[in-house]
Coordinates of C-alpha atoms in Angstrom, one line a residue:
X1 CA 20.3 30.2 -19.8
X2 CA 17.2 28.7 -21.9
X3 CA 19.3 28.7 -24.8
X4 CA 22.0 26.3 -22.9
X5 CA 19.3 24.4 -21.7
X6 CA 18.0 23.7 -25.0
X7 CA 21.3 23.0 -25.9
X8 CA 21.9 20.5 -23.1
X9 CA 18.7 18.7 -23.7
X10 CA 19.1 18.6 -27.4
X11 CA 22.3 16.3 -26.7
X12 CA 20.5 14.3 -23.8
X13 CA 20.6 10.6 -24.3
X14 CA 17.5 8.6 -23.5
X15 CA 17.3 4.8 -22.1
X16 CA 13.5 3.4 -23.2
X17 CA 13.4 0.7 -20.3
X18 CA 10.6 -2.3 -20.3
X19 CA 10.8 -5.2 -18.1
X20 CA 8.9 -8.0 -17.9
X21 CA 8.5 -9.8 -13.8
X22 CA 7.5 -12.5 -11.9
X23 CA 4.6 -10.3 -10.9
X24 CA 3.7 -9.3 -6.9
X25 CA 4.5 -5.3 -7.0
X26 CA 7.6 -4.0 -7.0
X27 CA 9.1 -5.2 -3.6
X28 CA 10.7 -8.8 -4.6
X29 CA 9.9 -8.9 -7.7
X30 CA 12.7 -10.1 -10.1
X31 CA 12.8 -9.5 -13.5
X32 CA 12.3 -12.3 -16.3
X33 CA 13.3 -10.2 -19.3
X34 CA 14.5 -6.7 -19.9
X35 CA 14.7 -4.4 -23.2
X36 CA 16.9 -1.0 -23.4
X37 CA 16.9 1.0 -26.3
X38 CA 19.2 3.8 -25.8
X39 CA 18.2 7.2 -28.0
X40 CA 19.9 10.4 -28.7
X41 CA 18.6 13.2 -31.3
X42 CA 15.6 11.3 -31.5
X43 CA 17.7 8.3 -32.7
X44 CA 18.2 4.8 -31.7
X45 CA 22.1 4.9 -31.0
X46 CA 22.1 1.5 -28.8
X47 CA 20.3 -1.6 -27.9
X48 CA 19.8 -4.6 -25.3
X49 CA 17.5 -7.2 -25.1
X50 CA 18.1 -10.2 -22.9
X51 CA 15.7 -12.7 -21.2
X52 CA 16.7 -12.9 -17.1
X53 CA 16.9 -15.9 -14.9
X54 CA 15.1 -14.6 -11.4
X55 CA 16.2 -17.5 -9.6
X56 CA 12.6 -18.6 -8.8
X57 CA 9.4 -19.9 -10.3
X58 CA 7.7 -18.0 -12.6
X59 CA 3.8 -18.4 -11.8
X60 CA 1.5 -19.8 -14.2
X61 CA -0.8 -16.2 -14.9
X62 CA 2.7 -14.8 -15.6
X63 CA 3.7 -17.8 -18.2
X64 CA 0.3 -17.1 -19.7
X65 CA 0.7 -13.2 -19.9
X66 CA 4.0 -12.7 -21.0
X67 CA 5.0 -16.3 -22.9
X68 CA 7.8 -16.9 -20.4
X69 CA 8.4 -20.2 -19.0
X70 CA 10.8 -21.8 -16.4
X71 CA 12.5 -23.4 -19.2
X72 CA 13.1 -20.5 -21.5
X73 CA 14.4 -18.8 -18.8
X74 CA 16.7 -21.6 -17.4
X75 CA 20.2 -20.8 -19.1
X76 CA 19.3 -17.1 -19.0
X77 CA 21.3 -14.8 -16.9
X78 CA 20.9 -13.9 -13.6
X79 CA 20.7 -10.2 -13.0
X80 CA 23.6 -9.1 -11.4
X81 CA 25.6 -10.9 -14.5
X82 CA 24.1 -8.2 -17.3
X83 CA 24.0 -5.5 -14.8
X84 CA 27.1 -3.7 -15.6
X85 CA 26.4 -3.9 -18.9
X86 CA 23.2 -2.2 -18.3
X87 CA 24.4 0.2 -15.8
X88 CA 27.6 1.0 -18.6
X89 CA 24.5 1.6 -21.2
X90 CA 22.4 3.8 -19.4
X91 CA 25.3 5.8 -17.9
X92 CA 24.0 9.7 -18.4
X93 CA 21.0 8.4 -19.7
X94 CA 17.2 9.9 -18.6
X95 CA 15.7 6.5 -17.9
X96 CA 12.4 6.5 -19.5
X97 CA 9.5 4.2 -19.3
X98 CA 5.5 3.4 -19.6
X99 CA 4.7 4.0 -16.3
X100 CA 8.1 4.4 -15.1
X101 CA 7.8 4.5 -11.4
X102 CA 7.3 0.6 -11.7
X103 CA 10.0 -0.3 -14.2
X104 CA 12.3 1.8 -12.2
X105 CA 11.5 0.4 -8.8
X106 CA 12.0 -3.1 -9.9
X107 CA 15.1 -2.4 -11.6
X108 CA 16.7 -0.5 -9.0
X109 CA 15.9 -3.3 -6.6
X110 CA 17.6 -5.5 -8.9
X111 CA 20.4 -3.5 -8.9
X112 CA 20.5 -3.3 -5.3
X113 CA 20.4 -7.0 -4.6
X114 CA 23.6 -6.9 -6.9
X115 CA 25.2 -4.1 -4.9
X116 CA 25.1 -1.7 -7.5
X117 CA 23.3 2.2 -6.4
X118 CA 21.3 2.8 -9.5
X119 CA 20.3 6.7 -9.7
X120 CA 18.8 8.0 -12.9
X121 CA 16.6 10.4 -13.9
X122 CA 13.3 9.2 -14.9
X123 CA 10.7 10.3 -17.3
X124 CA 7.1 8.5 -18.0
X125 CA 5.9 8.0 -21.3
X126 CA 2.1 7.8 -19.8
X127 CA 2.8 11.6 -18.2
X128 CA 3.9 12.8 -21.2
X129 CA 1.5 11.4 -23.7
X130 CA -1.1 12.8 -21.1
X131 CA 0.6 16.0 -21.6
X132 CA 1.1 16.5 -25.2
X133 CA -1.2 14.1 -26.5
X134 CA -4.2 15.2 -24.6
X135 CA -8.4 13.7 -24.6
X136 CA -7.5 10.2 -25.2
X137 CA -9.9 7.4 -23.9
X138 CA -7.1 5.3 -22.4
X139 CA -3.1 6.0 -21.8
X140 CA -2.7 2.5 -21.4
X141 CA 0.5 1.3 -24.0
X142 CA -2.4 -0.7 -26.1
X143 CA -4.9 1.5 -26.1
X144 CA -2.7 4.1 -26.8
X145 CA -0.6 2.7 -29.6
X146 CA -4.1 1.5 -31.1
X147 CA -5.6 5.0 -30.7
X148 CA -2.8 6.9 -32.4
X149 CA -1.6 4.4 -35.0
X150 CA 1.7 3.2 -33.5
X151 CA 2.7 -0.8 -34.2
X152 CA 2.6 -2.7 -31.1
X153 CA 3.6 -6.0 -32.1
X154 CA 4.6 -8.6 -29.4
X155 CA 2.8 -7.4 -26.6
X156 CA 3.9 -7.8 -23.0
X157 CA 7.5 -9.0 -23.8
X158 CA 10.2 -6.0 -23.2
X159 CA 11.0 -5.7 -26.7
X160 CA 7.7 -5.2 -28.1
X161 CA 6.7 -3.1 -25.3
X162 CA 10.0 -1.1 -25.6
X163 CA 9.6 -0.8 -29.2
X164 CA 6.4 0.9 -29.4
X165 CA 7.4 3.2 -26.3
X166 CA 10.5 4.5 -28.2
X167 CA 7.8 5.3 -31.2
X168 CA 5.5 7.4 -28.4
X169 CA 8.5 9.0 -26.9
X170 CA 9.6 9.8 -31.0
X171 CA 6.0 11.3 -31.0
X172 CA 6.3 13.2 -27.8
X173 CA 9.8 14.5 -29.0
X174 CA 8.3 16.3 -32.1
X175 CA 5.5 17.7 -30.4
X176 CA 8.1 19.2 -27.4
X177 CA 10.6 20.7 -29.5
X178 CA 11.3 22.8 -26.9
X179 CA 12.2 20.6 -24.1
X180 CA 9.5 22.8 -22.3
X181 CA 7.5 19.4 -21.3
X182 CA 10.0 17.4 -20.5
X183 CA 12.2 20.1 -18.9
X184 CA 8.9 20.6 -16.7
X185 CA 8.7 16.9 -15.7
X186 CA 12.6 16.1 -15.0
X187 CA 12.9 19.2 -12.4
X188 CA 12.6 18.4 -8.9
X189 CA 14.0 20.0 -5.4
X190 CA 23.0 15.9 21.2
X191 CA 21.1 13.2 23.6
X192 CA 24.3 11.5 25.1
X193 CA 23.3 11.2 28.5
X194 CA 20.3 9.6 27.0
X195 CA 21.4 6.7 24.4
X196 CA 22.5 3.0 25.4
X197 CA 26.1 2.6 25.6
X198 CA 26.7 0.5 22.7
X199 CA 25.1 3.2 20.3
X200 CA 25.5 6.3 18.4
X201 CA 24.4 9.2 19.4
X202 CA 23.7 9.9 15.7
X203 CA 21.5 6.9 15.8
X204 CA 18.7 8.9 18.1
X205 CA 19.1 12.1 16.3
X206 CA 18.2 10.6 13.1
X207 CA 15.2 9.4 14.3
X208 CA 12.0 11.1 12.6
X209 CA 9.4 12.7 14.4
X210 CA 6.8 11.1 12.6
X211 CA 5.0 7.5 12.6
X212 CA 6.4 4.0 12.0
X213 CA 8.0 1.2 13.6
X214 CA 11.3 1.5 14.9
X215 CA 14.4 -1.5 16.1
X216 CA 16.7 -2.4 19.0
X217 CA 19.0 -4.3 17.6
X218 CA 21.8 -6.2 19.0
X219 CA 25.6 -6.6 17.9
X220 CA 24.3 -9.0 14.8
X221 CA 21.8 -6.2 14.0
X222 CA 18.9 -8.7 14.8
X223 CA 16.0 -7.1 16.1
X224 CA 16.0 -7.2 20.0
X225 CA 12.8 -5.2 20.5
X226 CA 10.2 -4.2 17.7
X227 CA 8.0 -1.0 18.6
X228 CA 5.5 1.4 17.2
X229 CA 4.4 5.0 17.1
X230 CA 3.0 8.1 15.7
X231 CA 6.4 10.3 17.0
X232 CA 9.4 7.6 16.7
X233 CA 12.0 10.1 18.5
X234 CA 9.8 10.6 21.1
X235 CA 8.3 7.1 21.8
X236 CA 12.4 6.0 22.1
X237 CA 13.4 8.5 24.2
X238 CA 10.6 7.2 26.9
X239 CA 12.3 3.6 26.6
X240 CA 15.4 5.7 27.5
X241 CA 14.0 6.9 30.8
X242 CA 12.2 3.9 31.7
X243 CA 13.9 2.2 34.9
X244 CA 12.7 -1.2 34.5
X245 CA 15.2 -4.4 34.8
X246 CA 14.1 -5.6 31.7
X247 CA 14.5 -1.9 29.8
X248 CA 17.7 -1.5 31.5
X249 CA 19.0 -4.9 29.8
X250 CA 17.8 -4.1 27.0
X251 CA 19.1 -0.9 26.3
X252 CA 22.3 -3.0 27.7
X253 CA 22.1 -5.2 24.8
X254 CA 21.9 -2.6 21.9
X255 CA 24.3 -1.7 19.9
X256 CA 21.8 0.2 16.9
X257 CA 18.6 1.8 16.0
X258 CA 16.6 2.3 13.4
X259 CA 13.1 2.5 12.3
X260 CA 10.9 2.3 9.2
X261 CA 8.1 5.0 8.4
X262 CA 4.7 4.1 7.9
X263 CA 2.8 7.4 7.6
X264 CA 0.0 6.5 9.8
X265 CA -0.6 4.8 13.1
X266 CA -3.0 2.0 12.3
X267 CA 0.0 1.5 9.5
X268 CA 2.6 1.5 12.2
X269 CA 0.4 -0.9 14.5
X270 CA 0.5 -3.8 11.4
X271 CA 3.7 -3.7 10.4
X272 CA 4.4 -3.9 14.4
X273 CA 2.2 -7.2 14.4
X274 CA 3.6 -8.7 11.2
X275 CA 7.1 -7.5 12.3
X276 CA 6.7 -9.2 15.9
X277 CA 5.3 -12.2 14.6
X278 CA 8.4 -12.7 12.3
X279 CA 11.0 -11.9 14.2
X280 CA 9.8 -13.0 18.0
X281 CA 12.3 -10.4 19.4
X282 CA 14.0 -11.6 22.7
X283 CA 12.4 -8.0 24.6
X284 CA 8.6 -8.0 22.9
X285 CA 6.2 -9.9 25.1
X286 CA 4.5 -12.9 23.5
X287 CA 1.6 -12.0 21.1
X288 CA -0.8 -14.3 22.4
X289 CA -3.6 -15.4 20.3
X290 CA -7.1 -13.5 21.1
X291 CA -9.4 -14.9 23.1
X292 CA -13.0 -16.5 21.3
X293 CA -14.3 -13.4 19.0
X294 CA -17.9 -11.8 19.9
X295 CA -20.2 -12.8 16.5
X296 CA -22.6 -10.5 15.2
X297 CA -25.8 -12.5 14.2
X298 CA -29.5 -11.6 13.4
X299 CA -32.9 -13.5 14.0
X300 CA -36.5 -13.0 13.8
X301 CA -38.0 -12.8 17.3
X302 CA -41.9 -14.0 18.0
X303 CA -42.8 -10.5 17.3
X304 CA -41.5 -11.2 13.7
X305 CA -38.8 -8.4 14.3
X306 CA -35.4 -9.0 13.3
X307 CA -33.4 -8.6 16.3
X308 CA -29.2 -8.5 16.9
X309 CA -27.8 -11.0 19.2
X310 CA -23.8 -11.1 20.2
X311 CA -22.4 -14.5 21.0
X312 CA -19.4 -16.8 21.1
X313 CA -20.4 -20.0 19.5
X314 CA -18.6 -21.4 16.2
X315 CA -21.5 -22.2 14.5
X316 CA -24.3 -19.4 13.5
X317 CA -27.0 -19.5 10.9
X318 CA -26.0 -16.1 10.3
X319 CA -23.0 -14.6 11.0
X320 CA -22.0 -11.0 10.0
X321 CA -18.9 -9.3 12.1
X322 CA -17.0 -10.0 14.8
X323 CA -15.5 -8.0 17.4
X324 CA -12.5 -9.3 19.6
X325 CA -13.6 -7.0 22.8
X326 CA -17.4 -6.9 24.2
X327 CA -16.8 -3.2 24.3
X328 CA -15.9 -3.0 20.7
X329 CA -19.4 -4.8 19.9
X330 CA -20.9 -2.7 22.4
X331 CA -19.6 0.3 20.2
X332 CA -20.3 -0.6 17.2
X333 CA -24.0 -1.8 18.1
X334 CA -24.6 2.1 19.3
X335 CA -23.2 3.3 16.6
X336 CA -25.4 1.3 14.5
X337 CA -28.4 1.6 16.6
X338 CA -28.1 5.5 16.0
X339 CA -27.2 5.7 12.7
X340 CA -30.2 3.7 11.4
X341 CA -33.0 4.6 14.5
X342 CA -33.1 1.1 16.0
X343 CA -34.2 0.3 19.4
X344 CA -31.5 -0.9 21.7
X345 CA -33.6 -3.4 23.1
X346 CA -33.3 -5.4 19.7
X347 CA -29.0 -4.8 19.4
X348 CA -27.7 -6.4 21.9
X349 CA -27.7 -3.5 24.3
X350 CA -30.4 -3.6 26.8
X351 CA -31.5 -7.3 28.2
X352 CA -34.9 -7.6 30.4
X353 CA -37.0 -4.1 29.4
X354 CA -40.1 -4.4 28.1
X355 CA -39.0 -0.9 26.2
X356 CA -36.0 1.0 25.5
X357 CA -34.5 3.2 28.5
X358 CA -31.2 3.0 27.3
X359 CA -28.7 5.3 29.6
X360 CA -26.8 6.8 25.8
X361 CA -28.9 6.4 23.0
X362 CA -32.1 8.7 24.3
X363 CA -34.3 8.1 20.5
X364 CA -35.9 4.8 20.2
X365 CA -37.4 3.8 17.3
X366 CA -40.5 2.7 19.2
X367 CA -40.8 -1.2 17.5
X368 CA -40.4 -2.3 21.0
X369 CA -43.8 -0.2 22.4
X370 CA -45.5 -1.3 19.4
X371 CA -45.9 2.4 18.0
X372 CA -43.2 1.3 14.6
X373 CA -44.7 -1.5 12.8
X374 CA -42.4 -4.8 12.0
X375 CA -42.3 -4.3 8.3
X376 CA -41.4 -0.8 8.9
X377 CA -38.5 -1.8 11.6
X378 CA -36.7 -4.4 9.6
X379 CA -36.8 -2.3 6.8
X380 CA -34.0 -0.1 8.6
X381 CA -32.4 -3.1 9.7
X382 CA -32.2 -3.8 6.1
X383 CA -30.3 -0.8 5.4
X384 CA -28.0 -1.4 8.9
X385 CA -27.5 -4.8 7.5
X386 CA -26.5 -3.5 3.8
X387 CA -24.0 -0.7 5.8
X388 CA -22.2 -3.7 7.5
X389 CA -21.6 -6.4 4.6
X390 CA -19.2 -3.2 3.5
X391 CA -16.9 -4.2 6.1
X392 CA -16.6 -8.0 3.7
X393 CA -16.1 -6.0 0.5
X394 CA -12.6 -6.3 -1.0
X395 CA -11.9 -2.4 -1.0
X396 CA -8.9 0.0 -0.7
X397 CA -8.1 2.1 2.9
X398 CA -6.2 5.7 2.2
X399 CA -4.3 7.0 4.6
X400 CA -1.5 9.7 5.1
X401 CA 1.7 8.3 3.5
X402 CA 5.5 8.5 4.9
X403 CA 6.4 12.2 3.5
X404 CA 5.0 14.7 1.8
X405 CA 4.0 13.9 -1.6
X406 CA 3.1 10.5 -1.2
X407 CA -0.1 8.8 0.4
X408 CA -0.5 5.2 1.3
X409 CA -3.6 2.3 1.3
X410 CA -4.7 -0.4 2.8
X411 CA -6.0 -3.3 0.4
X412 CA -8.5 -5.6 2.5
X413 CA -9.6 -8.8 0.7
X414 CA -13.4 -9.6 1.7
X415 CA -13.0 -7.7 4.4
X416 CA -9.6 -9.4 5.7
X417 CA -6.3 -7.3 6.1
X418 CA -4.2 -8.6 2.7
X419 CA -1.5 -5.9 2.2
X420 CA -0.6 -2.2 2.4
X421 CA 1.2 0.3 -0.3
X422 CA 2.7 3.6 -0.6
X423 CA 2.3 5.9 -3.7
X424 CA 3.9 9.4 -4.9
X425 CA 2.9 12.0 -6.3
X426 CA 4.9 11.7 -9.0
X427 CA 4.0 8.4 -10.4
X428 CA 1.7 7.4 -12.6
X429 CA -2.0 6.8 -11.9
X430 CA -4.3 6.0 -14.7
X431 CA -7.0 3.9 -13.0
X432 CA -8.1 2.1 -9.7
X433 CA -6.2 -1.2 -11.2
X434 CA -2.8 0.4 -10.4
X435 CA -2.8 0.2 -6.9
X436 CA -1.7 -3.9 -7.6
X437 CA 1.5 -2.2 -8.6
X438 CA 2.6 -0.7 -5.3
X439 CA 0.5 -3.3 -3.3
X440 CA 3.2 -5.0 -0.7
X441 CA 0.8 -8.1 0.2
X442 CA 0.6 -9.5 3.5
X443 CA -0.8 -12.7 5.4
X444 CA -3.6 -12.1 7.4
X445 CA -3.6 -13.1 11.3
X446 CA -5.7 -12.4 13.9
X447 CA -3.6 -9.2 15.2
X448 CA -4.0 -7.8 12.2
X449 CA -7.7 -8.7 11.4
X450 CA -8.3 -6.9 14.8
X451 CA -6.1 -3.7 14.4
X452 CA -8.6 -3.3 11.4
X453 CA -11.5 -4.1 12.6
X454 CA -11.2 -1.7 14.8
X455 CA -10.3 1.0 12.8
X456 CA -12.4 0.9 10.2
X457 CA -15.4 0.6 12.6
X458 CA -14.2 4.0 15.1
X459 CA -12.5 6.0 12.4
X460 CA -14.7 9.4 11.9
X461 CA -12.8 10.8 8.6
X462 CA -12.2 6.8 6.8
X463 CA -11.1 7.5 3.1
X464 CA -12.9 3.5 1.6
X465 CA -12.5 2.7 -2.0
X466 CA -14.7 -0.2 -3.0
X467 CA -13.2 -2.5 -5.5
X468 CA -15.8 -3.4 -7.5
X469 CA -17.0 -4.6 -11.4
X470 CA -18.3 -0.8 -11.9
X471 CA -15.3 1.2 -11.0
X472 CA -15.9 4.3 -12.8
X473 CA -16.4 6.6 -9.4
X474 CA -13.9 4.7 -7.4
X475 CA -11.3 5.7 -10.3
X476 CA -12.6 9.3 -10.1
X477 CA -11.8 9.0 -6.7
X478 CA -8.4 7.1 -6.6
X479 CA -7.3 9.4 -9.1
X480 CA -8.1 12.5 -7.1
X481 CA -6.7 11.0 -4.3
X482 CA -3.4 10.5 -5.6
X483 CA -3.1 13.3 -7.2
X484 CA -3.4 15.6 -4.0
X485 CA -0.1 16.6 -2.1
X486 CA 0.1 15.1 1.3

């Protein structure tokens, strides 16, 4: 059997794939250019190279990155016109690529949009070198061609790129004579009485038991109703039993369902929001925009002490959260108040004392007897203060992601929700940085800025990456992360 393996692997043909994009992640992003070099016996046996009209405007950090302009790119063209040629090339090909989980995403999308399935087996370069070429500072393609003496001439257009890949995968070739490596890294393994008239009864028993967002949809397929939860097939089964007038017509009106995992519920509850917001489904009640938020401000009393103060005015002298719900201030403040040994008296959660008898938090810090000096006192609101400008630091959320092997993140931009991402096992990750590959970015709204708020200030076991300048532990950590099954 090994020696037929060998045999079979020996004649495998090998498509070395680069693309270069408009740039935004992998979902809708269209390709500008693409480069295929086709290899078999370690041998360049076929080639194309073609620059790609993505029927929209390339953005100026792109034009500056890559060299490619609107006008270069004007009488290229369009994708689904050099798709079957590139589907006819890479027919029984291994499709293999510098970080290949990207390059194969986009691709296939593009293929997609062109009504083509594209299903190849994929191999990464960056795995591989990883592998066989092992204690290098950086697996980037530069750093890597620059650290083992491979040309790397015109760098981030496909060819260049796709050129100096074929030269590492030439490299990786002769050190796996075998196939042993690459062998290693290409081997992987009724409610009738219950469902609305116009639907399937497949439609239900498809559903997952797991979290997401799921559709009503009508005869169009547009989305009727939008919901969420953390067990789809059972949160639709309740709309089943439901007796309303307004459940009945729904389920009157639908002719489908379907759903969309998320992997986690505060996941599920924004893409709810977004999904609600877009659509304004005939059966979801308005989302109403929340009333005036509760502000979070400090001052220094008479006593010199600085003191936390909740209110609803615009205007503060200094502002540092805000809470949507007095009783998600409320909860934060004990939180803090214990956390840090502050006196209730001075957050917000005892008015008219002249000390602390609050009915919860039993340990005061005694600044309001007099027994803690001032100085002493703000110096742990210092430290309270430093714990909440976290929550306006640009940093990553991990969560749980749709299936096993994969985990997902929440990117927040100074503190604001900006986008979510999912990420398997199996691809790549060389550094913090590649999370901008999978990151599907949103618009912020108050919904969502709420849904957040709220978890990251009452979640026990919150997974926080911070993105800053010194990333050297938060790549240690991102890393790990990803690397761990689900």
């Amino acid at each position: 059997m090994k020696i037929r393996y060998f045999a079979r692997m020996k004649e495998a043909k090998f498509a070395i794939i680069d693309v270069e994009t408009t740039g935004g992640g992998i979902r809708g992003n269209k390709i500008t250019e693409i480069c295929v070099i086709v290899l078999q016996h370690g041998q360049e046996i076929d080639r194309f190279v073609s620059l790609v009209n993505p029927g929209r405007e390339i953005p100026l950090y792109i034009e500056k990155l890559t060299g490619i302009n609107d006008a270069m790119v004007a009488d290229a063209p369009y994708f689904d016109e050099i798709a079957p040629q590139i589907n006819s090339l890479t027919k029984d090909c291994i499709f293999v690529a510098h970080n290949v989980g990207f390059d194969y995403n986009v691709v296939r999308a593009e293929f997609a949009e062109a009504g083509i399935d594209f299903n190849r087996k994929r191999l990464c370069t960056v795995r591989l070198a990883k592998k066989l070429i092992p204690g290098l500072f950086s697996y980037s393609l530069g750093n890597l061609c620059t650290s083992i003496n491979i040309p790397h001439r015109d760098r981030h257009r496909a060819q260049g790129d796709t050129e100096a890949t074929v030269i590492l995968f030439q490299r990786c070739l002769a050190l796996d004579e075998d196939y042993e490596v690459i062998g290693g890294f290409l081997n992987r393994k009724s409610k009738e009485s219950y469902v609305p008239p116009n639907c399937k009864a497949s439609d239900f028993e498809d559903l997952p038991q797991k979290a997401g967002v799921y559709f009503f949809r009508d005869k169009k397929g547009s989305p009727l109703y939008i919901g969420k939860a953390i067990n789809i097939q059972k949160r639709v089964l309740s709309h089943f039993r439901e007796k309303s007038n307004r459940k009945y017509a729904l389920l009157q009106d639908t002719y489908s369902i379907d759903y969309e995992l998320t992997g986690s519920e505060v996941l599920a509850l924004l893409r709810e929001a977004e999904l609600i917001l877009k659509h304004y489904p005939k059966y979801n009640k308005a989302q109403k925009n929340p009333t005036k938020p509760y502000k979070l401000t400090s001052y220094h009393n008479k006593k010199g002490i600085e003191q936390f103060a909740l209110h609803k005015n615009k205007i503060a002298p200094v502002s540092w959260m805000q809470f949507y719900t007095r009783e998600e201030a409320i909860e934060f403040l004990e939180m803090l108040c214990e956390k840090f040994e502050l006196c209730p008296k001075f957050c917000a959660l005892q008015t008219g004392v002249e000390v602390c008898s609050h009915y919860k938090i039993h340990q005061c810090s005694g600044a309001c007897d007099g027994s803690l000096s001032a100085k002493e006192y703000n110096r742990r609101v210092s430290k309270a203060l430093d714990f909440i400008a976290q929550y306006e630091d640009s940093c990553l959320l991990l969560e749980k992601g749709r299936e096993a092997g994969e985990k997902s993140f929440i990117y927040l931009e100074q503190g604001r929700f900006a986008g979510y991402g999912f990420i398997s096992a199996q691809e790549e990750i060389n550094g913090l940085d590649d999370y901008q590959n999978f990151l599907i970015r949103q618009k912020s709204s108050a919904y969502a800025d709420r849904i957040v708020q709220r978890y990251v200030t009452t979640s026990k076991n919150l997974e926080r990456i911070a993105l800053t300048e010194s990333q050297e532990h938060e790549n240690s950590i991102f890393e790990h992360w990803f690397s761990q099954g689900a």
